[in-house]
mmCIF file of C-alpha atoms and ligand atoms in Angstrom:
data_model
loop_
_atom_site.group_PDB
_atom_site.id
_atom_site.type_symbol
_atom_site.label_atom_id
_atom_site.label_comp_id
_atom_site.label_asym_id
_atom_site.label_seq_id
_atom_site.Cartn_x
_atom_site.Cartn_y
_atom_site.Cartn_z
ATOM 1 C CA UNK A 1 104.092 89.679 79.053
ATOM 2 C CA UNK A 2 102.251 89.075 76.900
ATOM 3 C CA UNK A 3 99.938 89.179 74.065
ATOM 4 C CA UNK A 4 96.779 91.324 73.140
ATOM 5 C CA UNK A 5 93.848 90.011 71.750
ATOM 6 C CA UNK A 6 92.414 90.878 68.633
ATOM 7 C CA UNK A 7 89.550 92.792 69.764
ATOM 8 C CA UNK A 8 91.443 96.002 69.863
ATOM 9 C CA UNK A 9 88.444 97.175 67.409
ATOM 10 C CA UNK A 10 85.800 96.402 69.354
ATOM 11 C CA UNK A 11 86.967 97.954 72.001
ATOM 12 C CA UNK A 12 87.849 100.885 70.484
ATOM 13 C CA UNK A 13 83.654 101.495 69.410
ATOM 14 C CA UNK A 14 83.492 101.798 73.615
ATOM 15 C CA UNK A 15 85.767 104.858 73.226
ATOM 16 C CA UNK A 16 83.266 107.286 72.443
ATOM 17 C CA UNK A 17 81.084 106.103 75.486
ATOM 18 C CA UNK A 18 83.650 107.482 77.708
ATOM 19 C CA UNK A 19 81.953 109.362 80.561
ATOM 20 C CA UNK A 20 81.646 113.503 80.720
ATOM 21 C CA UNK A 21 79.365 113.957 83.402
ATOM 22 C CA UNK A 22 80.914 114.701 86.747
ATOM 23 C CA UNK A 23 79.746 113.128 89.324
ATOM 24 C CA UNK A 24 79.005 113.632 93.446
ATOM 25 C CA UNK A 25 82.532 111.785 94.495
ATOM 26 C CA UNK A 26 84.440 114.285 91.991
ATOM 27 C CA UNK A 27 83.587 117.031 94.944
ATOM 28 C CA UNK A 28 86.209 114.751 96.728
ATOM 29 C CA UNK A 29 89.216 116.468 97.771
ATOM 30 C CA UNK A 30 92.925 115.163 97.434
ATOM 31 C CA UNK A 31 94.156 113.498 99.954
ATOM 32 C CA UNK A 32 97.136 115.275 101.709
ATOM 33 C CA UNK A 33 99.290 112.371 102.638
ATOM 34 C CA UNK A 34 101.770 112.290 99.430
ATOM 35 C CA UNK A 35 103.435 109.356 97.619
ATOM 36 C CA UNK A 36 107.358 109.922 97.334
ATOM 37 C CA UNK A 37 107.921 109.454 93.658
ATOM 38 C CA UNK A 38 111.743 109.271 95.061
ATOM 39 C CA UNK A 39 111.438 106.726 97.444
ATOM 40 C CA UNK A 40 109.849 104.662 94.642
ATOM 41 C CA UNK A 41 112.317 105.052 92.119
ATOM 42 C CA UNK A 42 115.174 103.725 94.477
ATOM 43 C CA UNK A 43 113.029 101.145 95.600
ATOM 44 C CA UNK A 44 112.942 100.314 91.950
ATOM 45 C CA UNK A 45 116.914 100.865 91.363
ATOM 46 C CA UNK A 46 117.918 98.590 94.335
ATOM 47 C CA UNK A 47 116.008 95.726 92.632
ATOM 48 C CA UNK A 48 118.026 96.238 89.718
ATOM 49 C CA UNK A 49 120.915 96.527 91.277
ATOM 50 C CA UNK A 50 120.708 92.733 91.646
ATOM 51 C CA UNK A 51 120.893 92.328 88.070
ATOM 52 C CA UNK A 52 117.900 90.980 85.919
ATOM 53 C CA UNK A 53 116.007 89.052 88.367
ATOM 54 C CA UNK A 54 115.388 86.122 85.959
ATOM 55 C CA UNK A 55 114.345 82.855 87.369
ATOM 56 C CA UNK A 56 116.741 80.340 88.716
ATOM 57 C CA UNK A 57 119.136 82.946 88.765
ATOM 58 C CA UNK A 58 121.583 84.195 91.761
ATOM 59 C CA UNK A 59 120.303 87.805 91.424
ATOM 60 C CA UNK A 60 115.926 86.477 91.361
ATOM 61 C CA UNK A 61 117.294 84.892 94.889
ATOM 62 C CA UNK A 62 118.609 87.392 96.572
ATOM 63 C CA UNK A 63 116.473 90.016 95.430
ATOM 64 C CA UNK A 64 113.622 88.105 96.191
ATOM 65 C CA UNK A 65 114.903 87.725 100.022
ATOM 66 C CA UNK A 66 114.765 91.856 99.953
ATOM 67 C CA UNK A 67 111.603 92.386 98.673
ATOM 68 C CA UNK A 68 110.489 90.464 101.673
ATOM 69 C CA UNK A 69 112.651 92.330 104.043
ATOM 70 C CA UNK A 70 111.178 95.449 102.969
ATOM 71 C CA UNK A 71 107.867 94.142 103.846
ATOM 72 C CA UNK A 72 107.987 92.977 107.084
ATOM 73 C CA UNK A 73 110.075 96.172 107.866
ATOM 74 C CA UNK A 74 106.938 97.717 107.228
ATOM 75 C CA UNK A 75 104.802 95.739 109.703
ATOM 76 C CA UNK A 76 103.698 93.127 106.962
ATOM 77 C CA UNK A 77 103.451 89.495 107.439
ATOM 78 C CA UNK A 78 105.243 87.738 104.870
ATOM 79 C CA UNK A 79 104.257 84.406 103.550
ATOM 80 C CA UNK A 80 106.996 83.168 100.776
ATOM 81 C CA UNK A 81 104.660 80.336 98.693
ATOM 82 C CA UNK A 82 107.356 78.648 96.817
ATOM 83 C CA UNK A 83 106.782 75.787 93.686
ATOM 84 C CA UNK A 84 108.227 74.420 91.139
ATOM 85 C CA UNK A 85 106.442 75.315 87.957
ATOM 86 C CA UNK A 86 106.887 74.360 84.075
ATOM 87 C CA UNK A 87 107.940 76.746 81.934
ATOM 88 C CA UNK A 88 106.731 76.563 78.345
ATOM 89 C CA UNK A 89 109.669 74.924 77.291
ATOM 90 C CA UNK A 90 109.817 72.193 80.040
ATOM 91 C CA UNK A 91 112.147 74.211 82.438
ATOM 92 C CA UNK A 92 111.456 73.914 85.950
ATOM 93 C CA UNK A 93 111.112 77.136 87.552
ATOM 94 C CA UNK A 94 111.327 78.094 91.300
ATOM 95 C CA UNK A 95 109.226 80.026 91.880
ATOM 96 C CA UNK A 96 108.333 82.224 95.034
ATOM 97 C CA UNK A 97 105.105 84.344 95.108
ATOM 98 C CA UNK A 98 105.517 87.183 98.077
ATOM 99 C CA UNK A 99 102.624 87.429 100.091
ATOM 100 C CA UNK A 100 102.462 90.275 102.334
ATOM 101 C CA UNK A 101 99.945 90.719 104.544
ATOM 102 C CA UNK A 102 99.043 93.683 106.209
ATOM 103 C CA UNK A 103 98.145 93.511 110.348
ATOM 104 C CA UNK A 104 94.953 92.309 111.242
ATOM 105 C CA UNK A 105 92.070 95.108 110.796
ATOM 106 C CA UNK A 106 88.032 94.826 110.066
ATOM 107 C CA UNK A 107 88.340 97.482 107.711
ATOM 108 C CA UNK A 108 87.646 96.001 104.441
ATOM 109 C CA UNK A 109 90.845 93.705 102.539
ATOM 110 C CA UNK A 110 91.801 94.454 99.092
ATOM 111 C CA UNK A 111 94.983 93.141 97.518
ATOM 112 C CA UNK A 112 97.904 95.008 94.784
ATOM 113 C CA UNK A 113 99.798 93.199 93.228
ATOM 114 C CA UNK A 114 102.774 92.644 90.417
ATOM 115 C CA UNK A 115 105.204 90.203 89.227
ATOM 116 C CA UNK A 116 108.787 90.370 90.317
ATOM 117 C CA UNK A 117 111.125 88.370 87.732
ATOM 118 C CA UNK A 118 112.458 89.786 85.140
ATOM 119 C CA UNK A 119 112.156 88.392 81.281
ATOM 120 C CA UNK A 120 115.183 86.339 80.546
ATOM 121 C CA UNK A 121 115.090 87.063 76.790
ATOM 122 C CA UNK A 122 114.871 90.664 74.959
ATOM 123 C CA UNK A 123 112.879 89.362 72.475
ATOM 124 C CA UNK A 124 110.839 92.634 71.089
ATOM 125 C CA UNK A 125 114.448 94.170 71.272
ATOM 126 C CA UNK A 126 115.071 96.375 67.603
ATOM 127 C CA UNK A 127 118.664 94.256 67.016
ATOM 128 C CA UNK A 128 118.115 90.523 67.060
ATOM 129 C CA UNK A 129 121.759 90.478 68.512
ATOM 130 C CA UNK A 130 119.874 90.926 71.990
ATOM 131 C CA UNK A 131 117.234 88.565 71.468
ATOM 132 C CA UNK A 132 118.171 86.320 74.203
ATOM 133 C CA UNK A 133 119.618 88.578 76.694
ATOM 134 C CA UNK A 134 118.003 89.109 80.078
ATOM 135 C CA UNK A 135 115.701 92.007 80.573
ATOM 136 C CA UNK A 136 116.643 94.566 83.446
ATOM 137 C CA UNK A 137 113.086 94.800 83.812
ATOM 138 C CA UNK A 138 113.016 98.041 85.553
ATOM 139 C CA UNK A 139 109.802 98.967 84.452
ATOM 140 C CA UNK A 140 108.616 95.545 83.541
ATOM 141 C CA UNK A 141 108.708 93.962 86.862
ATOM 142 C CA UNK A 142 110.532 96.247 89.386
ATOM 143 C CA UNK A 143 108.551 99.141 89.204
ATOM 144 C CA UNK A 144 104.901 97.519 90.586
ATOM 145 C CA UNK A 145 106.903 96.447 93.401
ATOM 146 C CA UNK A 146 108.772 99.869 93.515
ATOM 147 C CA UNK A 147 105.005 101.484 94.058
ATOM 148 C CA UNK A 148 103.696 98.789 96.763
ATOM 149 C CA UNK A 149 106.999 98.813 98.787
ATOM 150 C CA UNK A 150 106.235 103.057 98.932
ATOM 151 C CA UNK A 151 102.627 101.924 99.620
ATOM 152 C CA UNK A 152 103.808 99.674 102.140
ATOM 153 C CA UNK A 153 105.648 102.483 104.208
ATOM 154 C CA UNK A 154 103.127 104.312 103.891
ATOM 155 C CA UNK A 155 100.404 102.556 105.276
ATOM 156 C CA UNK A 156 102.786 101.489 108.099
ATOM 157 C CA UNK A 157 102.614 105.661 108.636
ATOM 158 C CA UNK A 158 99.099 106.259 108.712
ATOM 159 C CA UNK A 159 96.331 104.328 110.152
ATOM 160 C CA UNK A 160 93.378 106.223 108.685
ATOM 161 C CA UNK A 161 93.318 103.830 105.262
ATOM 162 C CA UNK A 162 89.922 102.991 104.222
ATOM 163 C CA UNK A 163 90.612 99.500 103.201
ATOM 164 C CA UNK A 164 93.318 97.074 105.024
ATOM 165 C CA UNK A 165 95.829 96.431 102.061
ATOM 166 C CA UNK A 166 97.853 93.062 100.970
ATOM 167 C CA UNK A 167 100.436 93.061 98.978
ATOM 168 C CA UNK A 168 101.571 90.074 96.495
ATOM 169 C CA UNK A 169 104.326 89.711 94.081
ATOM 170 C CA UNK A 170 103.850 87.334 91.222
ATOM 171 C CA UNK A 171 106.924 85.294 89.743
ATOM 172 C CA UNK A 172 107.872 83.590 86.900
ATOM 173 C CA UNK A 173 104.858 85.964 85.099
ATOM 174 C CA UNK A 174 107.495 86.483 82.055
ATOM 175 C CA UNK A 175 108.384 83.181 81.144
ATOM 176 C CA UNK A 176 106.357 83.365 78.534
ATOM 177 C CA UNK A 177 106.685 81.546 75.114
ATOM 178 C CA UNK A 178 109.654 83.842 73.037
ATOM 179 C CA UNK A 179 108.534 85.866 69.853
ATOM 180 C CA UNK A 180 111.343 83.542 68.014
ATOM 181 C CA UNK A 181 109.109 80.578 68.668
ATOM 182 C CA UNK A 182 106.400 79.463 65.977
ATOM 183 C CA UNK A 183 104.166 78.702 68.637
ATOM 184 C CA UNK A 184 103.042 81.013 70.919
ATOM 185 C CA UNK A 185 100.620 79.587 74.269
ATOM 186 C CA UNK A 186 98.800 82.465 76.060
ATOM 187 C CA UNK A 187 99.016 79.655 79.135
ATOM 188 C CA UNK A 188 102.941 80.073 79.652
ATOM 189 C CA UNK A 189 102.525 83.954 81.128
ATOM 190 C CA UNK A 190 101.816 84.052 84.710
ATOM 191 C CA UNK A 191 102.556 81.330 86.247
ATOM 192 C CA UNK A 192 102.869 82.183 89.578
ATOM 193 C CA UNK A 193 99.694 84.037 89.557
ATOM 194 C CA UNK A 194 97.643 81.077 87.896
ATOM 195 C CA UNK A 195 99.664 79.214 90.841
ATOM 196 C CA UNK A 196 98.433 81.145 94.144
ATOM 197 C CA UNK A 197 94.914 81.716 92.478
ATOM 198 C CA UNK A 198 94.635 77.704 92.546
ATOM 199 C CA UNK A 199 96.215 77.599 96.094
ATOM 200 C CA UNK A 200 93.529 80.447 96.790
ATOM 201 C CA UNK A 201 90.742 78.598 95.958
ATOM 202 C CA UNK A 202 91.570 75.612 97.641
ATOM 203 C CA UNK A 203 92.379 77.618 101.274
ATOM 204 C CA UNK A 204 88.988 79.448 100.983
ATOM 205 C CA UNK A 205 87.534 76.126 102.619
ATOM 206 C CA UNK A 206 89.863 77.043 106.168
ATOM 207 C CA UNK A 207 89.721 80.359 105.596
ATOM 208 C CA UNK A 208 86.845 82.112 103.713
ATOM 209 C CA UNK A 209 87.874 85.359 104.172
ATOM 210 C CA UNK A 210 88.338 87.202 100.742
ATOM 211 C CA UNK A 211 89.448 90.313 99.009
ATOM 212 C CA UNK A 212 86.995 92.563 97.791
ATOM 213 C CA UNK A 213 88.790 93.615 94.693
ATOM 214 C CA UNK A 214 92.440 93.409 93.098
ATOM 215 C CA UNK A 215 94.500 96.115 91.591
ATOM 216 C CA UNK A 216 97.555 94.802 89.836
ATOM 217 C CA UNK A 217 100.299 96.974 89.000
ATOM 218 C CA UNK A 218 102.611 96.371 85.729
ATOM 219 C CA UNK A 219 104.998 98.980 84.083
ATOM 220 C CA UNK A 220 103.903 101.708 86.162
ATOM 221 C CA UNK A 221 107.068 103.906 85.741
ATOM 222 C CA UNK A 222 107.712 104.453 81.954
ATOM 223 C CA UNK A 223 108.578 108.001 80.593
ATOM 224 C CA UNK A 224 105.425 109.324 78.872
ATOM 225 C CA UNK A 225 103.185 106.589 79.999
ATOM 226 C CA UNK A 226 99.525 106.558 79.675
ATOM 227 C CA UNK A 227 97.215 104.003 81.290
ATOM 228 C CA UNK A 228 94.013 103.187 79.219
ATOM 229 C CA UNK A 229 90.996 100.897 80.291
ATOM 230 C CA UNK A 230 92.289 97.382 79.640
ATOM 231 C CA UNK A 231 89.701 95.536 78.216
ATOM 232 C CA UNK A 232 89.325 91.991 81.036
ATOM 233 C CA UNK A 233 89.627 94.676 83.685
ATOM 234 C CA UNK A 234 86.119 96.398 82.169
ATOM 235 C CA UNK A 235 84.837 92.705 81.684
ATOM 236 C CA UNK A 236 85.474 91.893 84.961
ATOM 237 C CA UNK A 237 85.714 94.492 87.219
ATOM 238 C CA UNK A 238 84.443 97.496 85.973
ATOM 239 C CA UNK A 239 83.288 99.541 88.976
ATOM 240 C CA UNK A 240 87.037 99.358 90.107
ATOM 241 C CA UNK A 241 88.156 100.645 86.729
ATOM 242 C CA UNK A 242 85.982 104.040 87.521
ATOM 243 C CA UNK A 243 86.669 104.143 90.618
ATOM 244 C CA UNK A 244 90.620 104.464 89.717
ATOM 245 C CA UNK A 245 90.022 106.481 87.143
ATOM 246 C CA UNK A 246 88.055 108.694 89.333
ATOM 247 C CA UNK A 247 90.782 108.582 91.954
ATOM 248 C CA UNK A 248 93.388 110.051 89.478
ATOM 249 C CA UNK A 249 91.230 112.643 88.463
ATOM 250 C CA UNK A 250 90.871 113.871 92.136
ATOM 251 C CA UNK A 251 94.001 113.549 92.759
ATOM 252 C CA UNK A 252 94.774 115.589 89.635
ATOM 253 C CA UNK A 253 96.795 112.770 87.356
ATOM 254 C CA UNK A 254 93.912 112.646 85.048
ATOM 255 C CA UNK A 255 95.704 113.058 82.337
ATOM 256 C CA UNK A 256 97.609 109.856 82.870
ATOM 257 C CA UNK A 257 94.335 107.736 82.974
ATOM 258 C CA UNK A 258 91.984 108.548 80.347
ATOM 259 C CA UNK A 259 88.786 107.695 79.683
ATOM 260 C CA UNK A 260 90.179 105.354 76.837
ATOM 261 C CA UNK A 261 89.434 101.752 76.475
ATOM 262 C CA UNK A 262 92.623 99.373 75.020
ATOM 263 C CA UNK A 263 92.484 95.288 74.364
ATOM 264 C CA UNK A 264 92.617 92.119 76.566
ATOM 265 C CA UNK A 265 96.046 91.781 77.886
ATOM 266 C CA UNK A 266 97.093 88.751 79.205
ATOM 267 C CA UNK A 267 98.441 89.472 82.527
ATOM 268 C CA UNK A 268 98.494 88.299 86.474
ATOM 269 C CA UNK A 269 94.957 89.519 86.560
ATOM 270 C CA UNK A 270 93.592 86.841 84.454
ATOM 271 C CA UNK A 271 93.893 84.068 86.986
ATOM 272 C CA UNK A 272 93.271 86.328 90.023
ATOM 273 C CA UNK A 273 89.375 87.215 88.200
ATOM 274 C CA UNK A 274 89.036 83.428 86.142
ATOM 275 C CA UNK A 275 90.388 81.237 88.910
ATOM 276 C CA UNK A 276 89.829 83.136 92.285
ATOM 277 C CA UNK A 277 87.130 84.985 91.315
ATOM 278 C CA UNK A 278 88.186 88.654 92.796
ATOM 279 C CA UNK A 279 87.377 91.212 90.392
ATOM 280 C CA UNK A 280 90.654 92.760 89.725
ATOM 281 C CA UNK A 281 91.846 95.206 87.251
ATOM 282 C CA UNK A 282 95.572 95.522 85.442
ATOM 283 C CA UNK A 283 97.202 99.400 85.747
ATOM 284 C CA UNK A 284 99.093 98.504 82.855
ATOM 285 C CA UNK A 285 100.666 101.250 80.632
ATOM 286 C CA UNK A 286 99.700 102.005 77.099
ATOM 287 C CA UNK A 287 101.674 103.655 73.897
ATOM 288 C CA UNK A 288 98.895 104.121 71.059
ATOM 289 C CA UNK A 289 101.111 105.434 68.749
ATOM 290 C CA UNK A 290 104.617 103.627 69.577
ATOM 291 C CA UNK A 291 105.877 101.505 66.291
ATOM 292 C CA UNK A 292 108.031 99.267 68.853
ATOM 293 C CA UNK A 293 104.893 98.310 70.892
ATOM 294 C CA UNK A 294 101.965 99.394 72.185
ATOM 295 C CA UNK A 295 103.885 98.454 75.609
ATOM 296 C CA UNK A 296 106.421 101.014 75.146
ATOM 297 C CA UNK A 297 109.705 101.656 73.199
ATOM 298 C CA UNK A 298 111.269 99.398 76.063
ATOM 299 C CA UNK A 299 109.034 96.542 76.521
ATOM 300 C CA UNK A 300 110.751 93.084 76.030
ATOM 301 C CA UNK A 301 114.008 95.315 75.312
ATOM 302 C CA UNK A 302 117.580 95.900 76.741
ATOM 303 C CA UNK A 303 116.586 99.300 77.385
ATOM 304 C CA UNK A 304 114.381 98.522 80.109
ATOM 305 C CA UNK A 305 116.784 99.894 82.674
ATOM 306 C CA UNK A 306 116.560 102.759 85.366
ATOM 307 C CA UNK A 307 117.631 105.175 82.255
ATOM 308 C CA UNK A 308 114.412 105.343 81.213
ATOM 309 C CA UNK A 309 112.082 105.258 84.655
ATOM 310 C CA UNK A 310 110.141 108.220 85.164
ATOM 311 C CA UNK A 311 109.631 109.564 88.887
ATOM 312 C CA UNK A 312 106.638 111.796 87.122
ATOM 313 C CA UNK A 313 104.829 108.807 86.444
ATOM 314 C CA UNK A 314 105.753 106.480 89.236
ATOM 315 C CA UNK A 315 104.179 109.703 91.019
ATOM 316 C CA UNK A 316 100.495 110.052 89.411
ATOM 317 C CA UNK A 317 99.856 105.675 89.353
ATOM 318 C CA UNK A 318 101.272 106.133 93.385
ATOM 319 C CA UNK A 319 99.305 109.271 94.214
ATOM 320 C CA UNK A 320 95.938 108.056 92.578
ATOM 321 C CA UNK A 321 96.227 104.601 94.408
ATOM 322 C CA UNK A 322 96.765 106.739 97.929
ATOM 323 C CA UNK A 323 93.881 108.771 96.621
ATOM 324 C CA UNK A 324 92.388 105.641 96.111
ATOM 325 C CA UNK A 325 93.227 103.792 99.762
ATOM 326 C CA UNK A 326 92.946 107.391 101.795
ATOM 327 C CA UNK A 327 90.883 109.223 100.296
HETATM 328 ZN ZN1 ZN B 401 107.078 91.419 80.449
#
């Protein structure tokens, strides 16, 4: 990723607006089916044990061919949308977005999704001698997967899900113009999800069906993590912000998700709410007070490895999206 804009301080006069009251659905009770925070975490460490899954690479490949595996293991139908796409430096990426879809159902169709590659430079790294090594990207990448492959078996287990659920994961998302560069182009992020929202809009005339809403998943495993309200998720998609929030409080990882607004990240969400047009929100974690970033002490680093995954947190972003789908 990716690069917050400056309205950090306008956002931050919505903080104090944050809601109190409680309302009828917080008499909801926690659901009992529970999210293995284990199962997660070596869903996450078998992606890295491919190596950084940066694009072109051996490792992207074959990791890429498990993800999808995993999937239809789990009773999904699995679409790979492959392109070549131009990276902001002219390189031609191939790139494979994994659709999975879940059976056919008329309960309602939402989608989660995340990106999949890895960064190939450690740009934000504190020793410029790693600048342009590969990312691990355990957090950064494998973990949104980590948390919709556990979904995945999960919903393959129990049929009494509100919503129908499908699953995509984004490539070449972290492509993205390096720090090192003079010019940076918000454009070059996400280029797999600016790819299928195009190829979305154009299959809507054969098939109209559409997702109600979007919840996309990015560095949902990082030790102390704290997810605040990203700002183009409360632009566009607002009601699904609260009703997240809500579902973590329920489900008793409230103090994960607070009531706290941050700034417009740009992320796979973008495309999915400018180009598709399904309201979708970014889980995407925040540090206030981390000098590094506000992404975490590991974002854009070498450090992003399996070292410093947390199974606590994996937990409360898993458990409040079961809340979320079961409860
Ligand atoms: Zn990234």
């Amino acid at each position: 990723m990716k690069y917050i804009w400056g309205i950090i301080a306008a956002s931050m006069l919505m903080v104090a607006c944050g809601t109190t009251k409680k309302s009828e659905s917080e008499e909801q009770k926690a659901v009992s089916i529970t999210f293995s925070a284990d199962s997660a975490y070596n869903y996450c460490a078998a992606q890295c044990q491919y190596g950084p899954r940066t694009m072109n690479s051996e490792a992207h490949e074959k990791c890429g061919e498990w993800i999808a595996q995993q999937f239809e293991k789990y009773g999904c139908e699995v679409e790979l949308q492959k392109a070549d796409l131009k990276g902001y430096d002219g390189t031609i990426l191939k790139s494979t977005n994994i659709i999975a879809r879940s059976p056919k159902s008329d309960k309602p169709r939402i989608m989660i999704c995340a990106h999949w590659d890895s960064r190939p430079w450690a740009d934000n790294d504190p020793d410029e001698a790693n600048w342009k090594k590969p990312v691990m990207a355990a957090n950064d990448g494998a973990s949104g997967v980590a948390v919709m492959l556990e979904l995945a078996r999960l919903l393959q287990q129990n049929d009494s899900a509100n919503v129908a659920v499908d699953f995509i994961c984004f490539d070449a998302e972290d492509w993205g113009t390096p720090q090192w560069e003079d010019d940076s182009d918000a454009s070059s992020w996400a280029l797999g999800a600016q790819y299928w929202a195009k190829e979305y809009v154009s299959s809507l005339n054969t098939s109209p069906s559409t997702y109600q809403y979007g919840i996309l998943l990015d560095m949902v495993g990082g030790q102390s993590a704290t997810f605040y309200r990203e700002y183009y998720s409360m632009k566009y998609a607002q009601s699904i912000v609260e009703k997240v929030w809500q579902a973590a409080s329920i489900a008793g990882y409230g103090s994960y998700f607070p009531n706290k607004d941050n700034g417009g990240i740009t992320d796979d969400h973008l495309p999915v709410n400018e180009v598709a047009n399904i309201p979708c929100i970014d889980i995407i974690s925040h540090y206030p007070d981390c000098q590094q970033s506000n992404f975490g002490p590991t974002w854009h680093t070498v450090s992003d490895d399996m070292e410093h995954i947390d199974k606590n947190t994996l937990q409360a972003v898993g458990q409040t999206l079961i809340q979320l789908i079961f409860g």
